[in-house]
Each structure stands twice: as C-alpha cells, then as structure tokens.
Short mmCIF file of C-alpha atoms in Angstrom, two decimals:
data_model
loop_
_atom_site.label_atom_id
_atom_site.label_comp_id
_atom_site.label_asym_id
_atom_site.label_seq_id
_atom_site.Cartn_x
_atom_site.Cartn_y
_atom_site.Cartn_z
CA MET I 1 39.44 -97.07 1.69
CA ASN I 2 39.99 -94.16 -0.66
CA LYS I 3 37.11 -91.81 -1.40
CA ILE I 4 38.03 -88.99 -3.71
CA TYR I 5 34.52 -87.58 -3.40
CA ASN I 6 34.90 -86.44 0.20
CA LYS I 7 33.18 -83.05 0.62
CA LYS I 8 36.46 -81.38 1.52
CA VAL I 9 38.39 -82.92 -1.40
CA PHE I 10 38.70 -81.59 -4.94
CA PRO I 11 36.67 -78.37 -4.49
CA VAL I 12 37.43 -77.23 -8.05
CA PHE I 13 35.96 -80.41 -9.52
CA ALA I 14 32.89 -80.10 -7.28
CA ALA I 15 31.74 -77.13 -9.36
CA LEU I 16 31.46 -79.37 -12.40
CA LEU I 17 28.97 -81.76 -10.83
CA VAL I 18 25.43 -81.89 -12.19
CA PHE I 19 23.08 -79.98 -9.93
CA ILE I 20 20.52 -82.37 -8.51
CA SER I 21 17.60 -81.21 -6.38
CA CYS I 22 18.65 -77.62 -6.90
CA SER I 23 17.01 -74.94 -4.86
CA SER I 24 16.66 -71.35 -5.92
CA THR I 25 17.24 -68.77 -3.22
CA ASP I 26 16.06 -65.18 -3.25
CA GLU I 27 18.45 -62.40 -2.33
CA VAL I 28 18.46 -61.55 1.37
CA LYS I 29 16.52 -58.46 2.38
CA LYS I 30 18.49 -57.54 5.50
CA VAL I 31 22.23 -57.03 5.82
CA PHE I 32 24.09 -56.24 9.03
CA VAL I 33 24.74 -52.54 9.56
CA GLU I 34 27.02 -51.54 12.40
CA PRO I 35 24.79 -50.15 15.16
CA ASP I 36 25.37 -46.81 16.85
CA TYR I 37 25.89 -47.83 20.47
CA THR I 38 25.96 -44.21 21.63
CA ILE I 39 22.16 -44.41 21.35
CA GLU I 40 20.95 -45.80 24.67
CA ASP I 41 18.13 -47.95 23.26
CA VAL I 42 20.48 -49.51 20.70
CA LYS I 43 22.98 -50.28 23.44
CA LYS I 44 20.30 -51.88 25.61
CA GLU I 45 19.22 -54.11 22.73
CA GLU I 46 22.80 -55.27 22.21
CA ILE I 47 23.18 -56.05 25.93
CA LYS I 48 20.00 -58.11 25.72
CA ARG I 49 21.37 -60.04 22.71
CA ILE I 50 24.68 -60.60 24.54
CA GLU I 51 22.88 -61.99 27.59
CA GLU I 52 20.93 -64.38 25.36
CA LEU I 53 24.11 -65.43 23.55
CA ALA I 54 25.84 -66.15 26.86
CA GLU I 55 23.49 -69.11 27.42
CA SER I 56 24.90 -70.92 24.37
CA ASP I 57 28.34 -69.34 23.76
CA LEU I 58 29.78 -67.67 26.84
CA VAL I 59 33.17 -66.76 25.35
CA GLN I 60 31.64 -65.07 22.31
CA ALA I 61 29.20 -63.17 24.55
CA TYR I 62 32.12 -62.02 26.72
CA TRP I 63 33.97 -60.88 23.60
CA ARG I 64 30.88 -59.02 22.33
CA SER I 65 30.61 -57.21 25.68
CA TYR I 66 34.26 -56.19 25.28
CA LEU I 67 33.48 -54.68 21.87
CA LEU I 68 30.46 -52.90 23.35
CA LYS I 69 32.63 -51.45 26.13
CA ASP I 70 29.87 -51.72 28.72
CA GLN I 71 31.83 -52.29 31.94
CA LYS I 72 28.94 -53.71 33.95
CA THR I 73 28.25 -56.38 31.32
CA ILE I 74 31.98 -57.07 30.91
CA ASN I 75 32.45 -57.62 34.66
CA SER I 76 29.41 -59.86 34.93
CA LEU I 77 30.44 -62.09 32.03
CA ALA I 78 34.10 -62.13 33.08
CA ASP I 79 33.13 -63.61 36.45
CA ARG I 80 31.01 -66.24 34.69
CA VAL I 81 33.91 -67.16 32.40
CA ALA I 82 36.21 -67.41 35.44
CA GLN I 83 33.74 -69.77 37.11
CA GLU I 84 33.66 -71.93 33.98
CA PHE I 85 37.47 -71.91 34.01
CA ASP I 86 37.57 -73.24 37.58
CA LYS I 87 35.02 -75.91 36.64
CA ALA I 88 37.04 -76.99 33.59
CA VAL I 89 40.21 -77.26 35.70
CA SER I 90 38.43 -79.33 38.35
CA GLU I 91 37.20 -81.69 35.61
CA ALA I 92 40.70 -81.85 34.07
CA ASP I 93 39.33 -80.43 30.78
CA TYR I 94 42.48 -78.44 30.20
CA PHE I 95 41.85 -77.53 26.57
CA LYS I 96 38.58 -75.87 27.48
CA ALA I 97 40.32 -74.22 30.44
CA LYS I 98 43.02 -72.89 28.09
CA LYS I 99 40.43 -71.26 25.82
CA LEU I 100 38.75 -69.64 28.80
CA PHE I 101 42.10 -68.55 30.25
CA ASP I 102 43.12 -66.92 26.96
CA SER I 103 39.82 -65.08 26.64
CA LEU I 104 40.13 -63.70 30.17
CA THR I 105 43.74 -62.67 29.60
CA TYR I 106 43.05 -60.99 26.24
CA LEU I 107 40.02 -59.08 27.51
CA GLY I 108 41.76 -57.68 30.58
CA TYR I 109 40.57 -59.84 33.49
CA GLU I 110 42.58 -58.71 36.51
CA LYS I 111 41.82 -61.36 39.15
CA LYS I 112 44.33 -64.15 39.69
CA LEU I 113 43.46 -67.58 38.27
CA SER I 114 44.35 -70.96 39.78
CA LEU I 115 46.74 -71.93 36.97
CA THR I 116 49.22 -69.98 34.86
CA ASP I 117 49.41 -70.05 31.08
CA GLU I 118 52.61 -72.09 31.25
CA GLU I 119 51.04 -74.65 33.59
CA LEU I 120 47.95 -74.98 31.39
CA THR I 121 50.00 -75.44 28.22
CA LYS I 122 52.02 -78.17 29.90
CA LEU I 123 48.85 -79.97 31.01
CA CYS I 124 47.35 -79.72 27.51
CA LEU I 125 50.45 -81.32 25.99
CA GLU I 126 50.86 -83.95 28.67
CA LYS I 127 49.05 -86.70 26.77
CA THR I 128 51.09 -86.15 23.60
CA SER I 129 54.52 -85.76 25.17
CA GLN I 130 55.22 -89.42 24.39
CA PHE I 131 54.57 -88.81 20.68
CA SER I 132 57.16 -86.07 20.19
CA GLY I 133 60.32 -88.03 20.83
CA THR I 134 62.30 -90.10 18.32
CA VAL I 135 62.79 -93.84 18.56
CA THR I 136 66.27 -95.03 19.42
CA GLU I 137 66.23 -97.93 16.94
CA LYS I 138 65.65 -97.29 13.26
CA LEU I 139 64.42 -100.42 11.50
CA HIS I 140 64.61 -101.21 7.82
CA ARG I 141 61.43 -100.26 5.97
CA SER I 142 60.47 -103.91 5.54
CA GLN I 143 60.62 -104.25 9.34
CA GLN I 144 58.72 -101.00 9.92
CA ILE I 145 55.68 -102.68 8.39
CA SER I 146 55.14 -104.18 11.85
CA GLY I 147 54.15 -100.69 13.05
CA THR I 148 51.17 -100.56 10.68
CA VAL I 149 47.70 -102.02 11.08
CA THR I 150 44.79 -102.95 8.87
CA ILE I 151 41.60 -101.20 9.99
CA TRP I 152 38.26 -102.95 9.70
CA VAL I 153 34.91 -101.28 10.11
CA ASP I 154 32.41 -104.09 10.21
CA LYS I 155 29.00 -102.81 9.08
CA GLY I 156 27.20 -106.13 9.13
CA ILE I 157 25.29 -107.32 6.08
CA ARG I 158 24.28 -105.25 3.06
CA VAL I 159 21.33 -106.56 1.07
CA GLU I 160 21.17 -105.93 -2.67
CA ASN I 161 18.48 -107.47 -4.88
CA GLY I 162 17.61 -109.90 -2.14
CA VAL I 163 21.20 -111.11 -1.71
CA GLY I 164 23.24 -110.40 1.41
CA PHE I 165 26.87 -109.24 1.24
CA ALA I 166 29.40 -108.59 3.98
CA ASP I 167 29.55 -104.80 4.37
CA ARG I 168 32.88 -103.51 5.58
CA VAL I 169 35.34 -100.66 5.18
CA ILE I 170 39.06 -101.52 5.02
CA GLY I 171 41.78 -98.97 5.62
CA SER I 172 45.28 -98.63 7.01
CA GLY I 173 46.82 -97.00 10.06
CA PHE I 174 50.07 -96.75 12.00
CA PHE I 175 51.17 -96.61 15.63
CA ILE I 176 52.36 -93.31 17.11
CA SER I 177 52.74 -94.57 20.69
CA LYS I 178 53.76 -97.77 22.44
CA ASP I 179 50.41 -98.01 24.25
CA GLY I 180 48.29 -98.28 21.13
CA TYR I 181 47.43 -94.85 19.70
CA ILE I 182 46.91 -95.17 15.94
CA VAL I 183 46.56 -92.60 13.14
CA THR I 184 44.29 -93.17 10.14
CA ASN I 185 41.94 -91.23 7.84
CA HIS I 186 38.62 -89.84 8.98
CA HIS I 187 36.79 -91.24 5.95
CA VAL I 188 37.79 -94.77 6.98
CA ILE I 189 35.89 -94.47 10.28
CA ALA I 190 33.37 -91.80 9.24
CA ASP I 191 30.26 -93.89 9.92
CA LEU I 192 31.38 -94.53 13.49
CA VAL I 193 31.32 -90.81 14.35
CA ASN I 194 28.49 -89.68 12.08
CA PRO I 195 25.46 -88.89 14.30
CA LYS I 196 23.17 -89.45 11.30
CA TYR I 197 24.39 -93.00 10.71
CA GLU I 198 21.93 -95.43 12.26
CA GLY I 199 23.33 -98.76 11.06
CA TYR I 200 25.52 -101.35 12.73
CA ALA I 201 29.27 -100.61 12.87
CA ARG I 202 32.17 -102.05 14.87
CA LEU I 203 35.82 -101.05 14.71
CA TYR I 204 38.74 -103.49 14.74
CA VAL I 205 42.44 -103.42 13.86
CA LYS I 206 44.65 -106.28 12.71
CA LEU I 207 48.38 -106.26 13.37
CA ALA I 208 50.72 -106.73 10.44
CA GLU I 209 52.24 -109.80 12.11
CA ASP I 210 48.85 -111.38 12.84
CA ASN I 211 46.27 -111.01 10.09
CA GLU I 212 43.74 -113.30 11.75
CA THR I 213 43.11 -111.68 15.13
CA ARG I 214 40.77 -108.69 15.19
CA ILE I 215 41.53 -106.35 18.07
CA PRO I 216 38.68 -104.03 19.17
CA ALA I 217 39.53 -100.34 18.89
CA LYS I 218 37.77 -97.03 19.50
CA VAL I 219 37.85 -93.61 17.86
CA ILE I 220 39.43 -90.99 20.11
CA GLY I 221 39.40 -87.82 17.97
CA TRP I 222 38.74 -86.90 14.36
CA ASP I 223 38.90 -84.04 11.87
CA SER I 224 36.90 -84.39 8.67
CA GLY I 225 38.41 -81.15 7.34
CA VAL I 226 41.85 -82.69 6.78
CA ASP I 227 40.68 -86.32 6.83
CA LEU I 228 42.51 -87.41 10.00
CA ALA I 229 41.52 -89.56 12.96
CA VAL I 230 43.23 -90.98 16.04
CA LEU I 231 42.23 -94.42 17.33
CA LYS I 232 43.14 -96.39 20.46
CA ALA I 233 43.57 -100.15 20.75
CA GLU I 234 44.52 -101.96 23.95
CA VAL I 235 47.69 -103.46 22.52
CA GLU I 236 51.43 -102.88 22.82
CA ALA I 237 52.72 -101.53 19.52
CA PRO I 238 55.39 -103.73 17.86
CA TYR I 239 56.94 -100.59 16.36
CA VAL I 240 56.26 -96.88 16.84
CA PHE I 241 56.76 -94.47 13.96
CA THR I 242 58.53 -91.16 14.36
CA LEU I 243 56.71 -88.09 13.03
CA GLY I 244 59.06 -86.19 10.76
CA SER I 245 58.57 -82.97 8.82
CA SER I 246 57.47 -82.86 5.21
CA LYS I 247 59.32 -79.54 4.96
CA ASN I 248 62.39 -81.74 4.51
CA LEU I 249 60.94 -83.24 1.33
CA GLU I 250 61.39 -81.70 -2.10
CA VAL I 251 59.79 -82.60 -5.39
CA GLY I 252 61.62 -85.66 -6.70
CA ASP I 253 62.57 -87.05 -3.28
CA LYS I 254 61.99 -90.74 -2.66
CA ILE I 255 59.07 -91.83 -0.47
CA TYR I 256 57.56 -95.15 0.62
CA CYS I 257 53.92 -95.98 1.43
CA ILE I 258 52.83 -98.83 3.71
CA GLY I 259 49.29 -100.14 3.88
CA SER I 260 46.69 -102.72 2.95
CA PRO I 261 45.54 -102.01 -0.63
CA ILE I 262 42.31 -103.91 -1.35
CA GLY I 263 42.91 -105.74 1.93
CA LEU I 264 46.39 -107.05 1.03
CA GLU I 265 48.23 -106.50 4.30
CA ARG I 266 51.95 -105.70 4.62
CA THR I 267 52.20 -103.93 1.25
CA LEU I 268 55.10 -101.54 0.67
CA THR I 269 55.20 -99.32 -2.43
CA SER I 270 57.63 -96.59 -3.41
CA GLY I 271 57.74 -93.49 -5.57
CA ILE I 272 58.63 -89.83 -5.45
CA VAL I 273 57.07 -86.56 -4.34
CA SER I 274 55.39 -85.29 -7.50
CA ALA I 275 54.21 -81.92 -6.08
CA ARG I 276 53.88 -80.25 -2.68
CA ASP I 277 51.13 -77.71 -3.14
CA ARG I 278 47.95 -79.31 -4.47
CA ALA I 279 44.94 -77.33 -3.21
CA LEU I 280 42.59 -80.25 -2.54
CA PHE I 281 41.65 -79.26 1.02
CA SER I 282 40.20 -75.94 2.07
CA ALA I 283 42.44 -76.11 5.15
CA GLY I 284 45.71 -76.19 3.22
CA PRO I 285 47.72 -77.79 0.39
CA VAL I 286 48.56 -81.49 0.22
CA MET I 287 51.33 -83.56 -1.38
CA GLN I 288 51.01 -85.35 -4.69
CA ILE I 289 52.90 -88.66 -4.88
CA ASP I 290 53.32 -91.33 -7.56
CA ALA I 291 53.75 -94.34 -5.26
CA ALA I 292 51.10 -96.97 -6.01
CA VAL I 293 48.01 -96.32 -3.85
CA ASN I 294 44.75 -98.26 -3.98
CA SER I 295 41.56 -98.67 -2.01
CA GLY I 296 42.62 -99.77 1.47
CA ASN I 297 45.81 -97.68 1.56
CA SER I 298 43.96 -94.80 3.21
CA GLY I 299 45.51 -93.83 6.53
CA GLY I 300 48.82 -95.58 5.97
CA PRO I 301 52.16 -93.85 6.59
CA CYS I 302 54.20 -92.21 3.85
CA VAL I 303 57.83 -92.32 5.03
CA ASP I 304 61.12 -90.91 3.81
CA GLU I 305 64.48 -92.62 3.32
CA ASP I 306 65.11 -92.45 7.09
CA GLY I 307 61.77 -94.04 7.95
CA ASN I 308 60.19 -90.87 9.39
CA VAL I 309 56.50 -90.32 8.66
CA GLN I 310 56.29 -87.31 6.35
CA ALA I 311 52.66 -87.67 5.27
CA ILE I 312 49.51 -89.78 5.61
CA VAL I 313 48.05 -91.37 2.47
CA PHE I 314 44.46 -90.27 1.91
CA ALA I 315 43.38 -90.53 -1.72
CA GLY I 316 44.18 -91.93 -5.10
CA MET I 317 42.48 -91.35 -8.45
CA LEU I 318 42.02 -94.96 -9.42
CA GLN I 319 41.37 -94.20 -13.08
CA TYR I 320 44.73 -92.42 -13.37
CA SER I 321 47.92 -94.35 -12.71
CA GLY I 322 50.34 -92.63 -10.34
CA LEU I 323 48.07 -89.72 -9.40
CA ASN I 324 47.84 -90.06 -5.62
CA PHE I 325 47.82 -87.74 -2.60
CA ALA I 326 49.00 -87.59 0.99
CA ILE I 327 48.38 -85.26 3.94
CA PRO I 328 51.53 -83.46 5.19
CA VAL I 329 52.50 -84.67 8.67
CA GLU I 330 52.51 -81.05 9.94
CA TYR I 331 48.72 -81.10 9.90
CA LEU I 332 48.72 -84.11 12.20
CA LYS I 333 51.36 -82.62 14.49
CA SER I 334 49.52 -79.32 14.86
CA GLU I 335 46.23 -81.04 15.76
CA LEU I 336 47.50 -84.07 17.64
CA PRO I 337 47.06 -82.65 21.18
CA LEU I 338 43.43 -81.79 20.40
CA LEU I 339 42.71 -85.09 18.63
CA VAL I 340 44.14 -87.14 21.49
CA ASN I 341 42.12 -85.04 23.92
CA GLY I 342 39.06 -86.52 22.24
CA GLY I 343 36.08 -85.68 20.07
CA LYS I 344 35.57 -83.75 16.87
CA PHE I 345 38.04 -81.04 15.93
CA ASP I 346 36.17 -77.95 14.68
CA HIS I 347 38.15 -75.72 12.34
CA SER I 348 37.89 -72.03 13.09
CA TRP I 349 37.24 -69.08 10.79
CA ILE I 350 36.92 -65.31 10.92
CA GLN I 351 34.25 -65.21 8.17
CA ALA I 352 36.43 -63.67 5.50
CA HIS I 353 37.96 -64.43 2.10
CA GLY I 354 41.39 -63.43 0.83
CA ARG I 355 44.59 -64.21 -1.04
CA THR I 356 48.33 -63.71 -0.83
CA GLN I 357 49.41 -60.20 -1.76
CA ARG I 358 52.56 -60.45 -3.84
CA ILE I 359 54.33 -57.36 -5.18
CA GLY I 360 57.60 -57.48 -7.09
CA GLY I 361 57.96 -61.19 -6.34
CA LYS I 362 57.73 -60.55 -2.57
CA ASP I 363 54.95 -61.97 -0.37
CA LEU I 364 53.60 -59.28 1.94
CA GLY I 365 50.64 -60.89 3.72
CA VAL I 366 47.05 -61.99 3.11
CA GLU I 367 44.80 -59.36 1.56
CA LEU I 368 41.13 -59.53 2.51
CA ASN I 369 38.94 -59.54 -0.59
CA TYR I 370 35.77 -59.82 1.45
CA VAL I 371 34.68 -59.67 5.10
CA MET I 372 31.13 -60.79 5.88
CA PRO I 373 28.98 -58.06 7.48
CA GLY I 374 28.05 -59.10 11.00
CA GLY I 375 30.73 -61.79 11.12
CA THR I 376 33.23 -61.88 13.93
CA GLY I 377 36.05 -60.49 11.78
CA TYR I 378 33.83 -57.61 10.70
CA ARG I 379 32.65 -56.87 14.25
CA ALA I 380 36.28 -56.82 15.40
CA GLY I 381 37.07 -54.14 12.81
CA LEU I 382 38.56 -55.99 9.82
CA ARG I 383 37.52 -54.73 6.38
CA ALA I 384 38.03 -55.68 2.73
CA GLY I 385 41.41 -54.38 1.58
CA ASP I 386 43.13 -55.00 4.93
CA LEU I 387 46.38 -56.96 4.83
CA ILE I 388 46.77 -59.60 7.57
CA VAL I 389 50.45 -59.72 8.59
CA GLU I 390 50.41 -61.56 11.92
CA ILE I 391 48.23 -64.02 13.87
CA GLU I 392 48.97 -64.89 17.49
CA GLY I 393 52.56 -63.70 17.18
CA THR I 394 53.23 -65.67 13.98
CA THR I 395 54.21 -63.67 10.89
CA ILE I 396 51.80 -64.18 7.99
CA LYS I 397 53.22 -63.64 4.51
CA THR I 398 51.16 -66.06 2.45
CA LEU I 399 47.76 -67.75 2.46
CA GLU I 400 49.57 -70.99 3.32
CA ASP I 401 51.05 -69.31 6.42
CA LEU I 402 47.56 -68.28 7.49
CA GLN I 403 46.13 -71.75 6.86
CA LYS I 404 48.85 -73.47 8.90
CA LYS I 405 48.35 -71.08 11.80
CA MET I 406 44.56 -71.38 11.78
CA MET I 407 44.79 -75.17 11.68
CA GLY I 408 46.13 -75.23 15.22
CA ILE I 409 43.38 -72.92 16.52
CA SER I 410 40.11 -74.60 17.42
CA ALA I 411 36.73 -72.91 17.21
CA GLY I 412 35.58 -70.97 20.27
CA SER I 413 38.89 -69.16 20.82
CA ILE I 414 39.85 -65.49 20.80
CA ILE I 415 42.90 -64.62 18.70
CA ASN I 416 45.00 -61.54 18.08
CA ILE I 417 45.32 -60.43 14.45
CA LYS I 418 47.61 -57.65 13.25
CA TYR I 419 46.90 -55.96 9.94
CA SER I 420 47.93 -53.11 7.68
CA ARG I 421 45.38 -50.81 6.02
CA GLU I 422 45.96 -48.44 3.12
CA THR I 423 44.76 -44.87 3.63
CA GLU I 424 44.98 -41.75 1.50
CA SER I 425 48.14 -40.66 3.27
CA GLU I 426 50.05 -43.81 4.36
CA PRO I 427 49.41 -47.39 5.53
CA VAL I 428 47.99 -47.70 9.05
CA LYS I 429 48.87 -50.67 11.21
CA GLY I 430 46.30 -52.07 13.61
CA SER I 431 45.56 -54.98 15.91
CA VAL I 432 42.20 -56.61 16.70
CA LEU I 433 40.95 -59.38 18.96
CA VAL I 434 38.71 -61.74 16.97
CA TYR I 435 36.46 -64.50 18.25
CA VAL I 436 36.72 -67.46 15.86
CA GLY I 437 33.64 -69.55 15.32
CA SER I 438 33.16 -73.03 13.85
CA ARG I 439 33.82 -73.22 10.12
CA PRO I 440 30.83 -74.58 8.13
CA LEU I 441 31.01 -76.92 5.13
CA ASN I 442 29.81 -74.11 2.87
CA PRO I 443 31.29 -70.71 3.85
CA GLY I 444 30.28 -69.16 0.54
CA PHE I 445 26.63 -70.02 1.16
CA VAL I 446 26.84 -68.36 4.58
CA PHE I 447 28.17 -65.24 2.84
CA TYR I 448 25.29 -65.38 0.35
CA ARG I 449 22.68 -65.64 3.09
CA ASN I 450 24.10 -62.69 5.02
CA ASP I 451 24.96 -60.18 2.31
CA ILE I 452 23.70 -58.75 -0.95
CA ILE I 453 24.71 -60.34 -4.26
CA ALA I 454 26.79 -57.32 -5.26
CA ASN I 455 29.14 -57.97 -2.34
CA CYS I 456 29.18 -61.72 -1.71
CA LEU I 457 29.99 -62.67 -5.32
CA THR I 458 33.40 -61.09 -4.71
CA ALA I 459 34.27 -64.18 -2.71
CA VAL I 460 32.28 -66.69 -4.76
CA PHE I 461 33.26 -65.74 -8.33
CA GLY I 462 35.88 -63.05 -7.78
CA MET I 463 33.97 -60.04 -9.09
CA LYS I 464 32.75 -57.06 -7.08
CA LEU I 465 29.52 -55.65 -8.47
CA ILE I 466 27.91 -52.21 -8.41
CA PRO I 467 24.08 -52.36 -8.38
CA LEU I 468 22.33 -50.52 -11.24
CA GLU I 469 18.69 -49.65 -11.75
CA GLY I 470 16.63 -52.74 -12.44
CA HIS I 471 16.32 -56.17 -10.81
CA ARG I 472 19.72 -57.87 -10.49
CA LYS I 473 21.43 -55.53 -12.96
CA TYR I 474 25.04 -54.67 -12.12
CA GLN I 475 28.30 -53.29 -13.37
CA ILE I 476 31.58 -54.98 -12.49
CA ALA I 477 33.68 -52.74 -10.22
CA ASN I 478 36.74 -54.99 -10.21
CA VAL I 479 37.81 -58.56 -10.92
CA ILE I 480 40.22 -60.55 -8.72
CA LYS I 481 43.15 -61.85 -10.71
CA GLY I 482 43.09 -65.62 -11.09
CA SER I 483 39.45 -65.90 -9.99
CA ILE I 484 36.65 -67.68 -11.86
CA ALA I 485 35.42 -64.34 -13.22
CA ASP I 486 38.92 -63.47 -14.43
CA GLU I 487 39.46 -66.84 -16.10
CA THR I 488 36.02 -66.58 -17.75
CA GLY I 489 36.98 -63.27 -19.35
CA PHE I 490 35.10 -60.68 -17.30
CA SER I 491 36.67 -57.30 -16.67
CA GLU I 492 35.97 -53.94 -15.04
CA ASN I 493 32.92 -51.99 -16.21
CA ASP I 494 31.26 -54.97 -17.90
CA PRO I 495 27.46 -54.76 -17.39
CA VAL I 496 25.91 -58.01 -16.15
CA ASP I 497 22.45 -59.32 -15.37
CA ILE I 498 22.14 -62.10 -12.80
CA ARG I 499 19.26 -64.11 -14.27
CA SER I 500 19.14 -66.83 -11.61
CA ILE I 501 21.14 -68.36 -8.77
CA THR I 502 20.71 -71.97 -7.64
CA PHE I 503 22.50 -74.30 -5.25
CA ASN I 504 23.02 -78.04 -5.09
CA SER I 505 21.15 -80.11 -2.51
CA ASP I 506 23.57 -79.51 0.39
CA ASN I 507 24.39 -75.88 -0.53
CA THR I 508 28.08 -76.62 -1.13
CA ALA I 509 28.12 -75.41 -4.74
CA ILE I 510 26.48 -72.53 -6.63
CA TYR I 511 25.33 -72.07 -10.20
CA ALA I 512 24.53 -68.64 -11.66
CA GLU I 513 23.01 -67.82 -15.05
CA ILE I 514 24.51 -64.53 -16.20
CA TYR I 515 23.77 -62.31 -19.18
CA ALA I 516 26.62 -59.91 -19.96
CA LYS I 517 28.17 -57.51 -22.44
CA ASN I 518 31.78 -58.68 -22.32
CA ARG I 519 34.33 -55.94 -23.12
CA LYS I 520 37.03 -58.48 -23.95
CA LYS I 521 34.72 -59.95 -26.56
CA GLY I 522 33.87 -56.64 -28.18
CA TYR I 523 30.83 -56.05 -25.97
CA LEU I 524 29.04 -58.97 -27.56
CA ASP I 525 25.89 -60.02 -25.75
CA ILE I 526 26.59 -63.38 -24.16
CA SER I 527 24.69 -65.65 -21.82
CA MET I 528 26.64 -68.09 -19.70
CA GLY I 529 26.52 -70.24 -16.62
CA LEU I 530 29.10 -69.95 -13.87
CA SER I 531 29.54 -72.58 -11.19
CA ALA I 532 31.76 -72.64 -8.13
CA PRO I 533 32.29 -74.61 -4.93
CA LEU I 534 31.26 -72.73 -1.80
CA ASP I 535 34.38 -73.70 0.10
CA GLY I 536 38.06 -73.55 -0.70
CA PRO I 537 41.47 -72.42 0.55
CA ASN I 538 40.60 -68.72 0.23
CA TYR I 539 37.78 -68.90 2.78
CA PHE I 540 39.04 -68.47 6.34
#
C-alpha cells in the first residue's frame, strides 16, 4: 500500500492544501525568560517544579537539577535514577537501562553501577547481532524473491451505500533473520498500532512460494517518522536478505524492487537511482528511483546488483510514471536495535531550527537560526547563531550529518553537543549536555505557542521580525537565504503587517495574511498569503 499523503511525507506540498476547519490563534502572552536562580525564592520554585517533573520524567528532572546546580536535589534525584537503573536491569530492559546509565555518567554520578557501558551496549545489540552478518550464498534476484512476503491487514467488512466490501491493506515485506523477523512500512500496519483505531484488524503474511496460506504475524516495533516497521512471524525464512549500504549507490546505478503491486505476488521490477537527496521526510533525505512501483509495493526491498538491500520502497506518485521513492537502508540499520526491542520509536529533538553553514564551498556545521525559549536546547545554553559541530563524538558538517546522528538517538536521552559561537573578538567553542524530548508532529506550532511572532516566524517562514508600534506591525531584520520569505521576495527592512494567522485542523500547517511594502518591488503596497508546513528537515 502506498500512501503519499502520510503526515511526514511531502512537507512542501502540505503547505498547498486547502485549509479546512481552520482555527485562528492569538499570540501568546508569556514567553520563557531565564530565571535568576541566585534569588532564593526563584530557586525554591524551580526545585518544586523539578520535583513535580520527576514524577513523569525522571531523567529530565535530574538534568534540570544539574543545570540548577543544587547539590541536595542532584543527589536525591541521582539516587532515584540509579534505583530505576537497577530495576531496568533486573527486568532486562537494557535500552532503558542504557539511557539511565548515560544520564548518570554525564551528570557526574560517582557510585559504581552493576553493569558497565560496554556490557550494556552488548546486551542492547544482542537481539540484532544475527542481522548484521552477510549470507554465505548469494542467490540470483529471481530466487531472492523467496525472501519476500505479501502482508495482509484484514480489516473485516467495509459498508458503502448498503453494500459490504472486503476491507484490507496489502503491502510487501522481506526477511532479515532466519527466525522470521520482517521489515515493512509503518503505513501498511498503521491501524494495528494506532490507539485511536477502534475497528477490527488482523495481520498476516503470505510467503512468496505459497500464496494461499496466511501466516499470523505481529508488529514488534515501528517508526512513523521514517515509515518503517518490524514484524515477527513464526516461520523459518526461505531466504534472508543482507542489509547493504546505500552510500555505495550513485545516481544512475541499477536497482531492483521486489514486492506485490496491487496484490500481484513475486513481482520484480528494475530501474536506476534517479536522485539521492529528496527531502520528503523531516528526519532525513530519501532516494528517488524510476523502477515501477505501485500500490502494494510498500515495504518491499530495493536491492543492488549484488542483491544487498540498499533501500525500502515506501511511496510512488501514481499519476506520474517513474516518480517513486525508497527509504535508505541506513535509517533501518540505525534504528533496528530499538525497533526489535519493541514498541514505538520516538524521534528526539532539541527544540531548534537550523541549516548547513557553507562558506567558500566548504561545509562548516549546522547554524542555529532559532532556539525555542524554555526548550531543552535553550536551557542547556544553545542560542540562535551557534554553530553545531559535534554530537556525541560525531563530527557534524551538514544538516544531513545532524539528521543521521539524531535518528539513532531516542527521546528521553541526554546528549553532548559541541558548538562554536561568534563573539566580537573571536569564535568561542563550547560544549553542553542537552536532554532530548519527543519530537511532535508539528514542531513549528510548538514554537508558535511558546514564543512571540517576531521570533518564531524565523523558523516558520525564514524572516526575523522587529516589533514596531501598533498591533502586529513589524520590520524585517533579516531573511534566511532559500527560505519561503526569501523565495517570496522579502528582504531586510521591509515593513510588514501580520493581518491574521490560521492553522489547519491538526496544526501541521500555517497560513498567514501579510500586508507589506516590498523593497524589491519598489515599495509597492502588496497583500499576500504565505503558507508553510510546521515540520521539515530544518526542525531538530
């Protein structure tokens, strides 16, 4: 099944949708201002908030106590985190234990823990160790079809105009282990893991060599952000695919897709890599391919000449021949330990917006255009204008580098970020520990609700505003190159009036009516509407 209207897909096109059930939102009255914790009453209030936070998010509360530098609160929460660590180890929840271990290590916990970092990492990867090896026998592509499955989600009967129809979702998948672990797309099995879905749904797979027998399967882990899911069926895989590396593919290289388009099992199509950097996901770029892909191909493997999986098919634009897309296998490899561990994978974010800084053709890092006041990045000390150059020991030169690194970091962790900051004399290098929360579907709306228009529209439209006298009257301070504001023709010093701001029904897109005197158009008075998705690759 191929849905090109997934919330995380085609964010640019989302801005063009008609706004239905729009809601107008007034500008927020309160914006976070960094408190002065040298004042005793202010410090006591923060301790109270930390203690309340600890009931729902112990790691973040521990991190907040570290920022506060109140040793009594730090010690108390550190002991609680250590107790949760011991509990997670006893329950064999090693991924949770690893998060707790890292937080204790980063924030200076001195007592010895029952497991070392090396031991924990080994335990976390134990389930996926069987997926990392290569198969000894390479079969011809026509024989590799036996390693694929047709996925059926039986949703019972759908009634339309008094007539009942069989309601089902058909997709594709492929084996990554001999004991029945299968990879597919999240959108194929979305109803099975959607807590709001109240209808009937049962999951089955059909082997390529036996298109009559339906084998019950279950969803193990899923990530809607990059449209991936791991399933498990109690069956011995006829063939196990090797996960390759799409870094080995260049534009023009030959690829092959295997799947069940419109339910036609055992279908093999071929084509080339048309592009490698299509920004259709907020989490990172995807591949464009021209191999024939139709409804039902979703979740099937995209292999190279050697038969290695280099991508997972996820979408095709049915009205355009040869315009199809696949998820790079690196995304699957980076998340596989967490997906196999079970449950929903929550992408993390530091509540900021930025872009690659490139000077003289050289990529230098990711410049922060905006950092949300009160967000975890802001509380840690990051500010607009900072240049992120390293995350968790990995050098960051481009936005794609940052996206790939963040993809392997689940929400609820503490990470180390190194940055460079311009000062009047010379750049200053710094390092901060940042708690990363769970990324929402609409980061831009979160910015809007927590900051004034003059600031948050830097991220949304790419223009920083200076408030003037009068309701929603501004002057443009600067325009980000390549942003919506830049492409619309706005420039520095243009006066603008924000007449109204509305959102679509799920707050994932914004529409603003703006009256402006545009310098590039000879200061002619113009009225226009600007729309934008409230998620995208630049939000992180």
